Short mmCIF file of N, CA, C and O in Angstrom, two decimals:
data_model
loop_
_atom_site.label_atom_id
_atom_site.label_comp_id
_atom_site.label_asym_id
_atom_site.label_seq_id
_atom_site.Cartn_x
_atom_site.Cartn_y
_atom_site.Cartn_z
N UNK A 1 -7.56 3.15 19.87
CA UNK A 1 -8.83 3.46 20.50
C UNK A 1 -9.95 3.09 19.55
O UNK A 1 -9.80 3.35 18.35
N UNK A 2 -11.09 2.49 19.96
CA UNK A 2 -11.88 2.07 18.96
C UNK A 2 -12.64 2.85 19.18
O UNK A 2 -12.87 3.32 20.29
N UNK A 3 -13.59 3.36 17.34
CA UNK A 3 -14.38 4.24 17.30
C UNK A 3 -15.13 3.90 16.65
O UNK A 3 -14.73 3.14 15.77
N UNK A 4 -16.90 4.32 16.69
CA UNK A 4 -18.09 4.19 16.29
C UNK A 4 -18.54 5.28 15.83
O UNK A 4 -18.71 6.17 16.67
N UNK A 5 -18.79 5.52 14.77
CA UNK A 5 -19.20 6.91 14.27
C UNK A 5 -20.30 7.00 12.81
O UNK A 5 -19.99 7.04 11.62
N UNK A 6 -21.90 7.00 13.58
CA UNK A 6 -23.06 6.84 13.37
C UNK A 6 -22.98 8.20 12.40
O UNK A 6 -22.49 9.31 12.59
N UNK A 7 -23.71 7.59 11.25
CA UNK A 7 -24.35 8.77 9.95
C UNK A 7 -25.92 8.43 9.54
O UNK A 7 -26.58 7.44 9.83
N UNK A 8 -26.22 9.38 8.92
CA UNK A 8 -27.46 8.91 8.17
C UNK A 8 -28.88 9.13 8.38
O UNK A 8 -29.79 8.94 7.57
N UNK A 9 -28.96 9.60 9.75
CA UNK A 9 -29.93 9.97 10.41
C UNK A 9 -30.72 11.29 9.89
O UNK A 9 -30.01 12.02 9.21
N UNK A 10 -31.71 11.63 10.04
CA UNK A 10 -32.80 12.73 9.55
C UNK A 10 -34.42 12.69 9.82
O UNK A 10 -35.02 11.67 10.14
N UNK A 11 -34.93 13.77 9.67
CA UNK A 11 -36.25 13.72 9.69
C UNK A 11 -36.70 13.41 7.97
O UNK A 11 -36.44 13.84 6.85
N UNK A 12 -37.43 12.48 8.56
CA UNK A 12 -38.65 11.62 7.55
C UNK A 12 -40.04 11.47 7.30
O UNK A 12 -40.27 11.47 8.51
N UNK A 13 -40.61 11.41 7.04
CA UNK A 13 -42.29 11.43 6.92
C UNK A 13 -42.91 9.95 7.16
O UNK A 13 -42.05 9.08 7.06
N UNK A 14 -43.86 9.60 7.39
CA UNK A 14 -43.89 8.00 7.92
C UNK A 14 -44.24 7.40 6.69
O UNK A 14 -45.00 8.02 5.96
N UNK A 15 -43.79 6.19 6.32
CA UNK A 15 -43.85 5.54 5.23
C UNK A 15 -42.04 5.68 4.57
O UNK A 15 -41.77 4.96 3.61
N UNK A 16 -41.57 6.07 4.81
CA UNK A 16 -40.46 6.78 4.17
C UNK A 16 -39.39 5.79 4.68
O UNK A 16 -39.69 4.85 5.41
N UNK A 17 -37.79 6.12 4.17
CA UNK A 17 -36.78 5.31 4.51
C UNK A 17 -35.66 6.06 5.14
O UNK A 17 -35.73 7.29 5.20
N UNK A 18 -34.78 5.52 5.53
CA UNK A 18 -33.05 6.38 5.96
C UNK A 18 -32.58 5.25 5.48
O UNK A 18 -33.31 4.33 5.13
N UNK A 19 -31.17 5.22 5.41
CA UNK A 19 -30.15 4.02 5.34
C UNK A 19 -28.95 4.23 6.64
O UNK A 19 -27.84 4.18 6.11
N UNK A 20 -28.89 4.34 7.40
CA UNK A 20 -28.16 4.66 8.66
C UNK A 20 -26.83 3.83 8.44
O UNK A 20 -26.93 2.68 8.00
N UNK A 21 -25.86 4.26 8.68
CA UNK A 21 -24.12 3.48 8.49
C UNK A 21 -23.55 3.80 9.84
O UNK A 21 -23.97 4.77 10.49
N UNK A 22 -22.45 2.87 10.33
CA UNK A 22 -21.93 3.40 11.13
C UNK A 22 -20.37 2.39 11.34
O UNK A 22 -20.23 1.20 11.60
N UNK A 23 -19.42 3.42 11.09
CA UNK A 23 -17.95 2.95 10.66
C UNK A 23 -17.35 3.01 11.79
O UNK A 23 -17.26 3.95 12.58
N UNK A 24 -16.76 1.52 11.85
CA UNK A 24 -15.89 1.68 12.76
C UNK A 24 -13.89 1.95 12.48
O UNK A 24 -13.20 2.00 11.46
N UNK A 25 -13.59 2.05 13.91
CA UNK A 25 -11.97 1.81 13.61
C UNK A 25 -11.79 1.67 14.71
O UNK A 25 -12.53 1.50 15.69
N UNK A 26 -10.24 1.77 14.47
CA UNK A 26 -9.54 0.76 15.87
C UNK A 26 -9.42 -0.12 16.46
O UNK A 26 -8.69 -0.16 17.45
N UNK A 27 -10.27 -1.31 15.93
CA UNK A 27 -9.91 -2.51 16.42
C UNK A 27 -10.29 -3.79 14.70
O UNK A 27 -10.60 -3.27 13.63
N UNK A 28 -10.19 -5.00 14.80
CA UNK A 28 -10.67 -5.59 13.93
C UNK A 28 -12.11 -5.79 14.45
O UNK A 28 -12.66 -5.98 15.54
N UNK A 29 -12.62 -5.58 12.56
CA UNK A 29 -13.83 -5.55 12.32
C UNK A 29 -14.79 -6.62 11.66
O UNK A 29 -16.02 -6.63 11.66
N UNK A 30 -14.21 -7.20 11.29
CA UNK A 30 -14.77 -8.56 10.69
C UNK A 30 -14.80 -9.48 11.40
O UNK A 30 -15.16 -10.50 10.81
N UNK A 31 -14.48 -9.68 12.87
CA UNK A 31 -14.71 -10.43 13.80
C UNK A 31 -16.17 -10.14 14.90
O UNK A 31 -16.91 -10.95 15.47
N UNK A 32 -16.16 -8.77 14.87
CA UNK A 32 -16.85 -8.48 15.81
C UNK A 32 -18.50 -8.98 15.38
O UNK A 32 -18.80 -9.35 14.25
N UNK A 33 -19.41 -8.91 16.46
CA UNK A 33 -21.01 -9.02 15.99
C UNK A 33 -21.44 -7.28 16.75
O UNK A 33 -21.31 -6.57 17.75
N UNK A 34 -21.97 -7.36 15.54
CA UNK A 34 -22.63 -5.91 15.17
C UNK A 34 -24.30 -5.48 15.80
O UNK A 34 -25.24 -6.27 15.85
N UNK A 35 -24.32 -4.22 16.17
CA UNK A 35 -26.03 -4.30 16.83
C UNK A 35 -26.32 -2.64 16.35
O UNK A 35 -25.69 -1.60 16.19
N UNK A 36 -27.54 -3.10 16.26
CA UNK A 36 -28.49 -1.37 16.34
C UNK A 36 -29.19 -1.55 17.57
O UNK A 36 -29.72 -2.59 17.96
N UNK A 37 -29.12 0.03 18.39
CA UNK A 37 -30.56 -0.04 19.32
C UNK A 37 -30.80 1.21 19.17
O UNK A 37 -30.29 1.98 18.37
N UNK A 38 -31.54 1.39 19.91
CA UNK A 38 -32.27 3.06 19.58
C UNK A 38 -32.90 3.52 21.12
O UNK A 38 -33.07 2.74 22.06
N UNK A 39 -33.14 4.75 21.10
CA UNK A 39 -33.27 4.85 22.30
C UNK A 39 -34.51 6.60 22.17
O UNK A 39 -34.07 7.72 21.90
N UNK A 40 -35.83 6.29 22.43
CA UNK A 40 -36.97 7.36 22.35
C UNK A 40 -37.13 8.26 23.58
O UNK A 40 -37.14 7.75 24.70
N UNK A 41 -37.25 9.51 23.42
CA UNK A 41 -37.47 10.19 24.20
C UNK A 41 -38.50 9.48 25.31
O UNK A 41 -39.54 8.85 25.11
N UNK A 42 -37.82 9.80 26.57
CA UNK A 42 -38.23 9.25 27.81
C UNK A 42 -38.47 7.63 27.85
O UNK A 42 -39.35 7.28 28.63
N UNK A 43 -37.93 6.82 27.27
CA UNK A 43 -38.00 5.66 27.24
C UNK A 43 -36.50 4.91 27.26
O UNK A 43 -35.64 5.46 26.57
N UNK A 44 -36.09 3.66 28.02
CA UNK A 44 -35.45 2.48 27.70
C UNK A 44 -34.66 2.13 26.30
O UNK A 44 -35.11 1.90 25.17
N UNK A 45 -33.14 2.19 26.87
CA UNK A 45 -32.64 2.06 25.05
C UNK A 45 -33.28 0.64 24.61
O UNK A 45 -33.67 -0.08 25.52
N UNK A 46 -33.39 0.22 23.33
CA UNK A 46 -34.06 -1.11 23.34
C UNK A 46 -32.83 -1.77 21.96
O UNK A 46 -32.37 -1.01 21.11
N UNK A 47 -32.55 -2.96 22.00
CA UNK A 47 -32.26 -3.81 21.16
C UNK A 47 -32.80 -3.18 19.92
O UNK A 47 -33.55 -2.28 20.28
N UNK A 48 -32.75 -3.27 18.53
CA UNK A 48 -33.13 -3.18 17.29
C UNK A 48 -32.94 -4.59 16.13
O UNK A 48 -33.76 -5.22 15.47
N UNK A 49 -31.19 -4.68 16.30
CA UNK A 49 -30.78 -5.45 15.36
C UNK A 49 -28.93 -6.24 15.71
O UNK A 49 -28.11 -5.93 16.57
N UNK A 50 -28.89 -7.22 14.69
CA UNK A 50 -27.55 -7.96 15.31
C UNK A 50 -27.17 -8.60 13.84
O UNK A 50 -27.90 -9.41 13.27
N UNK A 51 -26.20 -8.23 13.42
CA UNK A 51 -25.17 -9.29 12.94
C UNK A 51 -24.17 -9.69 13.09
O UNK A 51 -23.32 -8.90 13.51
N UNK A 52 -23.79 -11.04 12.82
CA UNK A 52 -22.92 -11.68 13.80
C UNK A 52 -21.49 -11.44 12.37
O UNK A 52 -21.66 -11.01 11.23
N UNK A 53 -20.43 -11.82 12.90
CA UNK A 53 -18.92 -12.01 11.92
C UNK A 53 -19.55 -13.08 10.88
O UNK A 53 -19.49 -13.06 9.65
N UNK A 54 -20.02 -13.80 11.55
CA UNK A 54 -20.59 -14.72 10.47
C UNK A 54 -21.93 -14.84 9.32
O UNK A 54 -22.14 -15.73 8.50
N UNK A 55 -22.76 -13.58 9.60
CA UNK A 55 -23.53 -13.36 8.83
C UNK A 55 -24.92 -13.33 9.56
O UNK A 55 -25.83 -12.56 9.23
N UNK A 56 -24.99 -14.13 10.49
CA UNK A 56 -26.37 -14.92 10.97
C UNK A 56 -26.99 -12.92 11.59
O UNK A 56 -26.26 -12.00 11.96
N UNK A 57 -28.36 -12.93 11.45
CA UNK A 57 -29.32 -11.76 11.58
C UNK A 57 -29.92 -12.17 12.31
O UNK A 57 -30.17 -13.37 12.43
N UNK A 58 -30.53 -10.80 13.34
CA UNK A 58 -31.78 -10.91 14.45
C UNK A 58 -32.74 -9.80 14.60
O UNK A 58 -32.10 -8.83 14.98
N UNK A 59 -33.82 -9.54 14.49
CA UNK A 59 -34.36 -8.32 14.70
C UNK A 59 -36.04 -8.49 15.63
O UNK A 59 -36.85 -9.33 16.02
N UNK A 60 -35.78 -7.08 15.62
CA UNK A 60 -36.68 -7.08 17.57
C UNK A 60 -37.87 -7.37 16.32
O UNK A 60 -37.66 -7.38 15.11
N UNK A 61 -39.23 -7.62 17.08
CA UNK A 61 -40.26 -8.24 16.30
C UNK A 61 -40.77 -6.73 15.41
O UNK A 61 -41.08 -6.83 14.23
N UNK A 62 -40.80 -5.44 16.10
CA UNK A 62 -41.44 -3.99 15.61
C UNK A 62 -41.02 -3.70 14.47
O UNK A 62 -41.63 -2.90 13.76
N UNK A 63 -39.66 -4.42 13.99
CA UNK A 63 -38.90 -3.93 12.86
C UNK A 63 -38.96 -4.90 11.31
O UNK A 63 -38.83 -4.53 10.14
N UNK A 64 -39.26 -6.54 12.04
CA UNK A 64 -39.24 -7.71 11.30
C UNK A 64 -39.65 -7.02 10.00
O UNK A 64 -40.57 -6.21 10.13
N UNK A 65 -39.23 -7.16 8.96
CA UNK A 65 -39.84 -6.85 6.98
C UNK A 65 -40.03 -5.63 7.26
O UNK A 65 -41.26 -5.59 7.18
N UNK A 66 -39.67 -4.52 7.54
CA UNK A 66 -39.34 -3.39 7.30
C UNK A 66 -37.83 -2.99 7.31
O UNK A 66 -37.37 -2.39 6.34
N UNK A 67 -36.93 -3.38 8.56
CA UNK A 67 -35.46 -3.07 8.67
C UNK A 67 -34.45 -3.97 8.06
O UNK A 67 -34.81 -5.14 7.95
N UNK A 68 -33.33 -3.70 7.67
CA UNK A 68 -32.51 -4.54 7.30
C UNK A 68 -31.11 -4.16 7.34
O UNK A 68 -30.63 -3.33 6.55
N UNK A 69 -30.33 -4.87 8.42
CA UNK A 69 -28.72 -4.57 8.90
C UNK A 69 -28.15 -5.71 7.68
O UNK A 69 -28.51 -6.79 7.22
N UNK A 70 -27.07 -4.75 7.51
CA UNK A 70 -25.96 -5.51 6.70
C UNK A 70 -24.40 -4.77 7.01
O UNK A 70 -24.26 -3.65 7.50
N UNK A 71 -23.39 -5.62 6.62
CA UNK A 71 -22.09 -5.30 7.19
C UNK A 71 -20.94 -5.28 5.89
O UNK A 71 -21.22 -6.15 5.06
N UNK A 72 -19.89 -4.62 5.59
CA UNK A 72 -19.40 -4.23 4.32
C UNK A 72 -17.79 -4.42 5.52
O UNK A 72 -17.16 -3.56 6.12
N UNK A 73 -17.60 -5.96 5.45
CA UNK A 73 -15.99 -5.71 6.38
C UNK A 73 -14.73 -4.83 5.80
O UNK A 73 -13.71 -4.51 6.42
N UNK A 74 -15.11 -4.48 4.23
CA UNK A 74 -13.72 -4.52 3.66
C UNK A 74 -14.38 -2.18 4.05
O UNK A 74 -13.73 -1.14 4.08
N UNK A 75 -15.18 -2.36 4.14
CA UNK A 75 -15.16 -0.64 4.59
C UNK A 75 -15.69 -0.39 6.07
O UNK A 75 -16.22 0.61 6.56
N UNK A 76 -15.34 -1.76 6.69
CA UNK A 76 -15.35 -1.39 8.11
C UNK A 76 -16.95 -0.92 8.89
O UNK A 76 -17.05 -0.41 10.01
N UNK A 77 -17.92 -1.21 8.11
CA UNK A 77 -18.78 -0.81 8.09
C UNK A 77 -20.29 -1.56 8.33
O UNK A 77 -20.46 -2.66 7.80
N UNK A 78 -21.36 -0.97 9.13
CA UNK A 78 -22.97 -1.97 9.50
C UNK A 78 -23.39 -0.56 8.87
O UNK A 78 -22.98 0.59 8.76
N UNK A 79 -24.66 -1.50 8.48
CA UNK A 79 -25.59 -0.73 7.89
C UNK A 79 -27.16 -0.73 8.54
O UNK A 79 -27.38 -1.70 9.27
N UNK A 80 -28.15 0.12 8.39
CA UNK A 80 -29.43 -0.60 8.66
C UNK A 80 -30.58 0.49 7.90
O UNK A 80 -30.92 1.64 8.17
N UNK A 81 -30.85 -0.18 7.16
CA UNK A 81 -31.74 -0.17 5.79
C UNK A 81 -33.17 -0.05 6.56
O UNK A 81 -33.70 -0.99 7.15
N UNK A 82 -33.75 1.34 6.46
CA UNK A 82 -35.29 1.31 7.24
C UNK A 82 -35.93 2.02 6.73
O UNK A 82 -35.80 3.23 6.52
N UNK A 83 -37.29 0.77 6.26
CA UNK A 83 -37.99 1.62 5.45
C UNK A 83 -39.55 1.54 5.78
O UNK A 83 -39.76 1.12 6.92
N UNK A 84 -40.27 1.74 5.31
CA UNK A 84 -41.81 1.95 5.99
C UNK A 84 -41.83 2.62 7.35
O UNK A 84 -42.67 2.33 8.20
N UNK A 85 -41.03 3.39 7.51
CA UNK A 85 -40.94 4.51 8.63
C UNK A 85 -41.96 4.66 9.62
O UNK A 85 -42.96 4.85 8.93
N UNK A 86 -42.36 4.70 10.97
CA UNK A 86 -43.43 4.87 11.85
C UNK A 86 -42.74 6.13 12.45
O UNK A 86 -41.58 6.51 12.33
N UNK A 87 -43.74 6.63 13.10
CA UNK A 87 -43.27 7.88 13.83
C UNK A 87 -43.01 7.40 14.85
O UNK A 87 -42.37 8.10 15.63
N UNK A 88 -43.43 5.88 15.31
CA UNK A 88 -42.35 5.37 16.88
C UNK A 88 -41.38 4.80 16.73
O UNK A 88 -40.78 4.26 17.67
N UNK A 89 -40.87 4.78 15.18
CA UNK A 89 -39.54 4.45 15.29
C UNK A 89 -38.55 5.70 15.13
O UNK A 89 -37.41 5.69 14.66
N UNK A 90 -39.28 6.74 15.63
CA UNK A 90 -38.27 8.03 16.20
C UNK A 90 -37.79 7.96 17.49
O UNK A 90 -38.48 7.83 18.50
N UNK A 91 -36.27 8.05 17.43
CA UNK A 91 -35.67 7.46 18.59
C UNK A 91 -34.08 8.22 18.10
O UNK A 91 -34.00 8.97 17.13
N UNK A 92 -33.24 7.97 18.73
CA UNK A 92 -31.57 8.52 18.61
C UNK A 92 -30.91 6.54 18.61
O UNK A 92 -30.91 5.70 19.51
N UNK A 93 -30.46 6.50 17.24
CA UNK A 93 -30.26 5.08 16.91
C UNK A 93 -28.47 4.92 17.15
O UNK A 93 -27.69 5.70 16.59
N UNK A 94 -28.09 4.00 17.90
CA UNK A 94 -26.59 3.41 18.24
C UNK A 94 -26.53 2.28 17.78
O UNK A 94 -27.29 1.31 17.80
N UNK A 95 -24.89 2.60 17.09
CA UNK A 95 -24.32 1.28 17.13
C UNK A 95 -23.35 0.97 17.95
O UNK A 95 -22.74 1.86 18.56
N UNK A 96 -22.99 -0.67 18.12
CA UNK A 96 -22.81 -1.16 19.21
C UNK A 96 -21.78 -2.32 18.50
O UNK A 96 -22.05 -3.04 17.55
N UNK A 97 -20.57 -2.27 19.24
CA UNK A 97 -19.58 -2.99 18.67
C UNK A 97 -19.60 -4.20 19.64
O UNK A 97 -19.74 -3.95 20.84
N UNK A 98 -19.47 -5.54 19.22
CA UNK A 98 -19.08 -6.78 20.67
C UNK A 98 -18.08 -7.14 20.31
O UNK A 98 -18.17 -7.39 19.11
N UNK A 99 -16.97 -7.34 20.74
CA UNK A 99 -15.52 -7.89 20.42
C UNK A 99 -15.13 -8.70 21.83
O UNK A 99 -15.53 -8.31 22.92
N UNK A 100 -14.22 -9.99 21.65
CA UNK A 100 -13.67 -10.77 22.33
C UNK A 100 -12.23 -10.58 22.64
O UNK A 100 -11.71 -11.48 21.98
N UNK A 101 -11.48 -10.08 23.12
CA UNK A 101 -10.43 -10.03 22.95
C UNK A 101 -9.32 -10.83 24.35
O UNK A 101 -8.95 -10.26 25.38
N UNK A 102 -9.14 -11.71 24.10
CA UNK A 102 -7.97 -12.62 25.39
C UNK A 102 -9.39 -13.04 26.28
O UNK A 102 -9.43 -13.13 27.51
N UNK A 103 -10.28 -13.22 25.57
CA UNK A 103 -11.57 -13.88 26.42
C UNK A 103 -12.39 -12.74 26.95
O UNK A 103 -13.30 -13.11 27.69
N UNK A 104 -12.26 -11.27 26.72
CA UNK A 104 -12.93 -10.42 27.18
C UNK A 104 -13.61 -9.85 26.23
O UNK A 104 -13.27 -9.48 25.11
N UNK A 105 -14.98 -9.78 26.99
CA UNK A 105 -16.33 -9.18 25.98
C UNK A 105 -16.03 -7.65 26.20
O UNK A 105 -15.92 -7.10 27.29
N UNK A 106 -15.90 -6.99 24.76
CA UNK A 106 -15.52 -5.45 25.37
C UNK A 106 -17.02 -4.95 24.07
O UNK A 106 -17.32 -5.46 22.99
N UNK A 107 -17.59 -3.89 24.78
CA UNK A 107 -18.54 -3.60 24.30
C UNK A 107 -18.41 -2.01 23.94
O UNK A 107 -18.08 -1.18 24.78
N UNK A 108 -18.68 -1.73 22.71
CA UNK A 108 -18.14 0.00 22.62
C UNK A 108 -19.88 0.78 21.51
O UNK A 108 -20.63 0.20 20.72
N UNK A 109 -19.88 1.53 21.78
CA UNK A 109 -21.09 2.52 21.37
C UNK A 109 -20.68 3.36 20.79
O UNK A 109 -19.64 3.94 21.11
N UNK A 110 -21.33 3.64 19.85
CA UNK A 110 -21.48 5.21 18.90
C UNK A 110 -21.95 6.52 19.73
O UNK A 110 -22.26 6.35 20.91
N UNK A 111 -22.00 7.36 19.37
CA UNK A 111 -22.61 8.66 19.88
C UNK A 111 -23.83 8.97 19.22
O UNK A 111 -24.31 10.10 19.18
N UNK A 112 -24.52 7.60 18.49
CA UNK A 112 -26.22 8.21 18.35
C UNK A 112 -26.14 8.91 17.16
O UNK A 112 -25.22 9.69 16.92
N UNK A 113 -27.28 8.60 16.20
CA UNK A 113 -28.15 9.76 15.23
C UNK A 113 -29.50 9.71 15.67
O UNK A 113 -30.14 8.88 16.32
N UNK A 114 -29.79 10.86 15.13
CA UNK A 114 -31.43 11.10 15.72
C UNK A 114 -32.04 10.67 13.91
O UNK A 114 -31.88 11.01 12.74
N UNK A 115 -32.80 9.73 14.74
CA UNK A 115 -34.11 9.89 13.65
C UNK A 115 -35.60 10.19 14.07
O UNK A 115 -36.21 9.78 15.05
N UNK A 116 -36.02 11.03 13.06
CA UNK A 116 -37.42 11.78 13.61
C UNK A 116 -38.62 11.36 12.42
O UNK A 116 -38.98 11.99 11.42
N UNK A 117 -38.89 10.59 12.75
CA UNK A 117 -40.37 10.33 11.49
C UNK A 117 -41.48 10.74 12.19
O UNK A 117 -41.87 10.28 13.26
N UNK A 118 -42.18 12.01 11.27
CA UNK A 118 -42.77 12.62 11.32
C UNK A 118 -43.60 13.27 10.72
O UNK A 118 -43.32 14.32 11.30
N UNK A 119 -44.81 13.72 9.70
CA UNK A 119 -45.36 14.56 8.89
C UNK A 119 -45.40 16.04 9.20
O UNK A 119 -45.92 16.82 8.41
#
C-alpha cells in the first residue's frame, strides 16, 4: 500500500521559514515525479511545486525565489524549503505522488500539514 506521510508544518510569523518533508513507502520512489499543493481555507487546492525522477523543477509563479522542493531517493523522501513566509501562504500543504505503473498514472496524496503564517 503506498503511503504519504507529510511533517513539518507549524505556525510561523511572516518573513519566517518551515522545511516541510514528506516520506513515502510502498511503492518505488525514485521513479516517481513529486508535487506540493496546498489548499487555504475556503479556497481551491492549487499546484505549488514538481519534481520530476529526473531532477527537472516547476513552481507556481507566488512561490518562484522563495520555495524550494528537493528529493533525497535514498530516504524516500521530497522536501520543500519555504522561506520568506506570507500569511497567504497559510494553507494545509500535500504531497502528491505520480507513478506509472503497466502504463497507469496512479496518483496518491498525503493527509496534509497545516501551515499558519501569522504574527
Amino acid at each position: 500500500q503506498v503511503q504519504l506521510v507529510e511533517s513539518g508544518g507549524g505556525l510561523v510569523q511572516p518573513g519566517g521559514s518551515l522545511r516541510l518533508s514528506c516520506a513515502a513507502s510502498g511503492s518505488i520512489f525514485s521513479t516517481a515525479t513529486m508535487n506540493w499543493y496546498r489548499q487555504a481555507p475556503g479556497k481551491e487546492r492549487e499546484w505549488v511545486a514538481t519534481i520530476t525522477s529526473g531532477g527537472n523543477i516547476n513552481y507556481r509563479d507566488s512561490v518562484k525565489g522563495r520555495f524550494s522542493i528537493s528529493r533525497d531517493n535514498g530516504k524516500n523522501t521530497v522536501y520543500l524549503q519555504m522561506n520568506s513566509l506570507k500569511p497567504d501562504d497559510t494553507a494545509v500543504y500535500y504531497c502528491m505522488k505520480i507513478e506509472v505503473i503497466r502504463g497507469v498514472q496512479r496518483n496518491t496524496w498525503g493527509q496534509g500539514t497545516q501551515v499558519t503564517v501569522s504574527s
